Amino acid sequence: MTPSTSAGRAGLTLTLPHHVVKQFRRAARRPRRDYPSPVPAPADAVPPREDGRRLRYRHRREELLQAATEHVVAEGLAQASLRRVAEGVGVSHAALLHHFGTREDLLAEIVERVLTRAFSAPGLHEGDPDGPLRALWRHATAEPGRRHVRLFLAVTGQALYDEGLAATVSRSVRERTDLIAAGFAAAGADPATARSLGTLVLSTMRGLLLDRLVTGDTDRVDAAFELFVRGLETAYPRRS
């Protein structure tokens, strides 16, 4: 085959066949095309597919906390690892981390919610005809209040060995104590006495409820609680 052209560089001569030269010339006359990069730029990258269970609770943190609380109340503190709670609620472990950060943070919110539900009642100077303390006792000894009390007592025991839980329980107890103390203050007690009475009521109820749950001797414990309330009513009669 007769060569049709040649190119030289640095004293070297390269001879190409005629048909190859024609192909190069045709390629040079073609309009330039922009081909997509085989690797997309970061801005164009397709985001990873999210877990559908996590999407279920996006922007629904309160609902997720409610579900986590119900799971821990039903299953107990031993089932309160992030992975077990995630499985029980039906979300991914990553979803709980996204919303609550750590197990300690999640438990802190659950404890606060449980304590509020277990020891919530109207002010001591108003409410139930039999008295708000009796109403509170009925609430704490019947479902679902009893389940919340059981978990709170379990968390309180665990707090003896866990500084994070201890801080959460301590804060919640102080808040509940202040609420009860406000009721005694409204009934005429001075602030210092009202706070002491609030501490007495909450601590006594906690001990009696623990006794009731562990022994199952409801008549004995209920009678002790009634005696306790009568003593308070004698010292601080309810205002009509």
mmCIF file of C-alpha atoms in Angstrom, residues 108-205:
data_model
loop_
_atom_site.group_PDB
_atom_site.id
_atom_site.type_symbol
_atom_site.label_atom_id
_atom_site.label_comp_id
_atom_site.label_asym_id
_atom_site.label_seq_id
_atom_site.Cartn_x
_atom_site.Cartn_y
_atom_site.Cartn_z
ATOM 1 C CA ALA A 108 -34.336 10.943 79.648
ATOM 2 C CA GLU A 109 -37.340 11.982 77.592
ATOM 3 C CA ILE A 110 -39.144 8.701 78.254
ATOM 4 C CA VAL A 111 -38.567 9.013 82.011
ATOM 5 C CA GLU A 112 -39.891 12.562 82.029
ATOM 6 C CA ARG A 113 -43.003 11.472 80.177
ATOM 7 C CA VAL A 114 -43.540 8.411 82.368
ATOM 8 C CA LEU A 115 -43.134 10.352 85.596
ATOM 9 C CA THR A 116 -45.534 13.026 84.417
ATOM 10 C CA ARG A 117 -48.154 10.402 83.612
ATOM 11 C CA ALA A 118 -47.589 8.380 86.761
ATOM 12 C CA PHE A 119 -47.796 11.311 89.169
ATOM 13 C CA SER A 120 -50.063 13.808 87.475
ATOM 14 C CA ALA A 121 -53.142 15.058 89.286
ATOM 15 C CA PRO A 122 -55.105 18.261 89.791
ATOM 16 C CA GLY A 123 -53.958 20.793 92.375
ATOM 17 C CA LEU A 124 -54.313 19.663 95.976
ATOM 18 C CA HIS A 125 -56.954 22.327 96.656
ATOM 19 C CA GLU A 126 -59.334 21.319 93.877
ATOM 20 C CA GLY A 127 -60.577 18.397 91.799
ATOM 21 C CA ASP A 128 -61.894 15.035 92.958
ATOM 22 C CA PRO A 129 -64.525 15.031 95.785
ATOM 23 C CA ASP A 130 -62.436 12.458 97.681
ATOM 24 C CA GLY A 131 -59.398 14.679 97.407
ATOM 25 C CA PRO A 132 -56.705 14.982 94.743
ATOM 26 C CA LEU A 133 -54.288 12.669 96.569
ATOM 27 C CA ARG A 134 -56.815 9.851 96.479
ATOM 28 C CA ALA A 135 -57.454 10.608 92.818
ATOM 29 C CA LEU A 136 -53.710 10.427 92.211
ATOM 30 C CA TRP A 137 -53.509 7.098 94.048
ATOM 31 C CA ARG A 138 -56.325 5.617 91.985
ATOM 32 C CA HIS A 139 -54.601 6.794 88.832
ATOM 33 C CA ALA A 140 -51.247 5.304 89.869
ATOM 34 C CA THR A 141 -52.699 1.931 90.930
ATOM 35 C CA ALA A 142 -54.898 1.301 87.874
ATOM 36 C CA GLU A 143 -53.944 0.847 84.244
ATOM 37 C CA PRO A 144 -52.339 2.518 82.427
ATOM 38 C CA GLY A 145 -50.924 4.490 85.355
ATOM 39 C CA ARG A 146 -49.645 1.333 87.054
ATOM 40 C CA ARG A 147 -47.453 0.462 84.066
ATOM 41 C CA HIS A 148 -45.940 3.938 84.125
ATOM 42 C CA VAL A 149 -45.267 3.649 87.862
ATOM 43 C CA ARG A 150 -43.608 0.252 87.362
ATOM 44 C CA LEU A 151 -41.231 1.652 84.750
ATOM 45 C CA PHE A 152 -40.499 4.732 86.825
ATOM 46 C CA LEU A 153 -39.562 2.582 89.817
ATOM 47 C CA ALA A 154 -37.313 0.447 87.604
ATOM 48 C CA VAL A 155 -35.616 3.543 86.207
ATOM 49 C CA THR A 156 -35.185 4.948 89.714
ATOM 50 C CA GLY A 157 -33.359 1.776 90.757
ATOM 51 C CA GLN A 158 -31.166 1.876 87.655
ATOM 52 C CA ALA A 159 -30.370 5.542 88.353
ATOM 53 C CA LEU A 160 -28.375 4.422 91.403
ATOM 54 C CA TYR A 161 -25.749 3.112 88.958
ATOM 55 C CA ASP A 162 -26.177 5.546 86.058
ATOM 56 C CA GLU A 163 -25.309 9.224 86.508
ATOM 57 C CA GLY A 164 -27.170 10.241 83.369
ATOM 58 C CA LEU A 165 -30.381 8.600 84.529
ATOM 59 C CA ALA A 166 -29.865 9.924 88.057
ATOM 60 C CA ALA A 167 -29.804 13.493 86.754
ATOM 61 C CA THR A 168 -32.986 12.910 84.770
ATOM 62 C CA VAL A 169 -34.842 11.287 87.674
ATOM 63 C CA SER A 170 -33.664 13.982 90.071
ATOM 64 C CA ARG A 171 -34.916 16.764 87.816
ATOM 65 C CA SER A 172 -38.274 15.091 87.295
ATOM 66 C CA VAL A 173 -38.742 14.396 91.011
ATOM 67 C CA ARG A 174 -38.009 18.023 91.839
ATOM 68 C CA GLU A 175 -40.586 19.186 89.312
ATOM 69 C CA ARG A 176 -43.265 16.840 90.686
ATOM 70 C CA THR A 177 -42.375 17.829 94.246
ATOM 71 C CA ASP A 178 -42.804 21.497 93.365
ATOM 72 C CA LEU A 179 -46.241 20.815 91.879
ATOM 73 C CA ILE A 180 -47.435 19.042 95.020
ATOM 74 C CA ALA A 181 -45.858 21.717 97.214
ATOM 75 C CA ALA A 182 -47.796 24.374 95.313
ATOM 76 C CA GLY A 183 -50.995 22.600 96.339
ATOM 77 C CA PHE A 184 -50.040 22.693 100.019
ATOM 78 C CA ALA A 185 -49.049 26.343 99.708
ATOM 79 C CA ALA A 186 -52.488 27.066 98.271
ATOM 80 C CA ALA A 187 -53.952 25.242 101.291
ATOM 81 C CA GLY A 188 -52.119 27.605 103.657
ATOM 82 C CA ALA A 189 -48.687 26.066 104.294
ATOM 83 C CA ASP A 190 -45.643 28.333 104.287
ATOM 84 C CA PRO A 191 -43.176 27.737 101.385
ATOM 85 C CA ALA A 192 -40.628 25.712 103.376
ATOM 86 C CA THR A 193 -43.285 23.501 104.954
ATOM 87 C CA ALA A 194 -45.074 23.104 101.629
ATOM 88 C CA ARG A 195 -41.867 21.857 100.003
ATOM 89 C CA SER A 196 -41.246 19.399 102.832
ATOM 90 C CA LEU A 197 -44.814 18.143 102.542
ATOM 91 C CA GLY A 198 -44.409 17.767 98.784
ATOM 92 C CA THR A 199 -41.305 15.654 99.379
ATOM 93 C CA LEU A 200 -43.128 13.606 102.022
ATOM 94 C CA VAL A 201 -46.106 12.898 99.756
ATOM 95 C CA LEU A 202 -44.073 11.902 96.703
ATOM 96 C CA SER A 203 -41.600 9.763 98.648
ATOM 97 C CA THR A 204 -44.329 8.049 100.676
ATOM 98 C CA MET A 205 -46.357 7.288 97.575
#
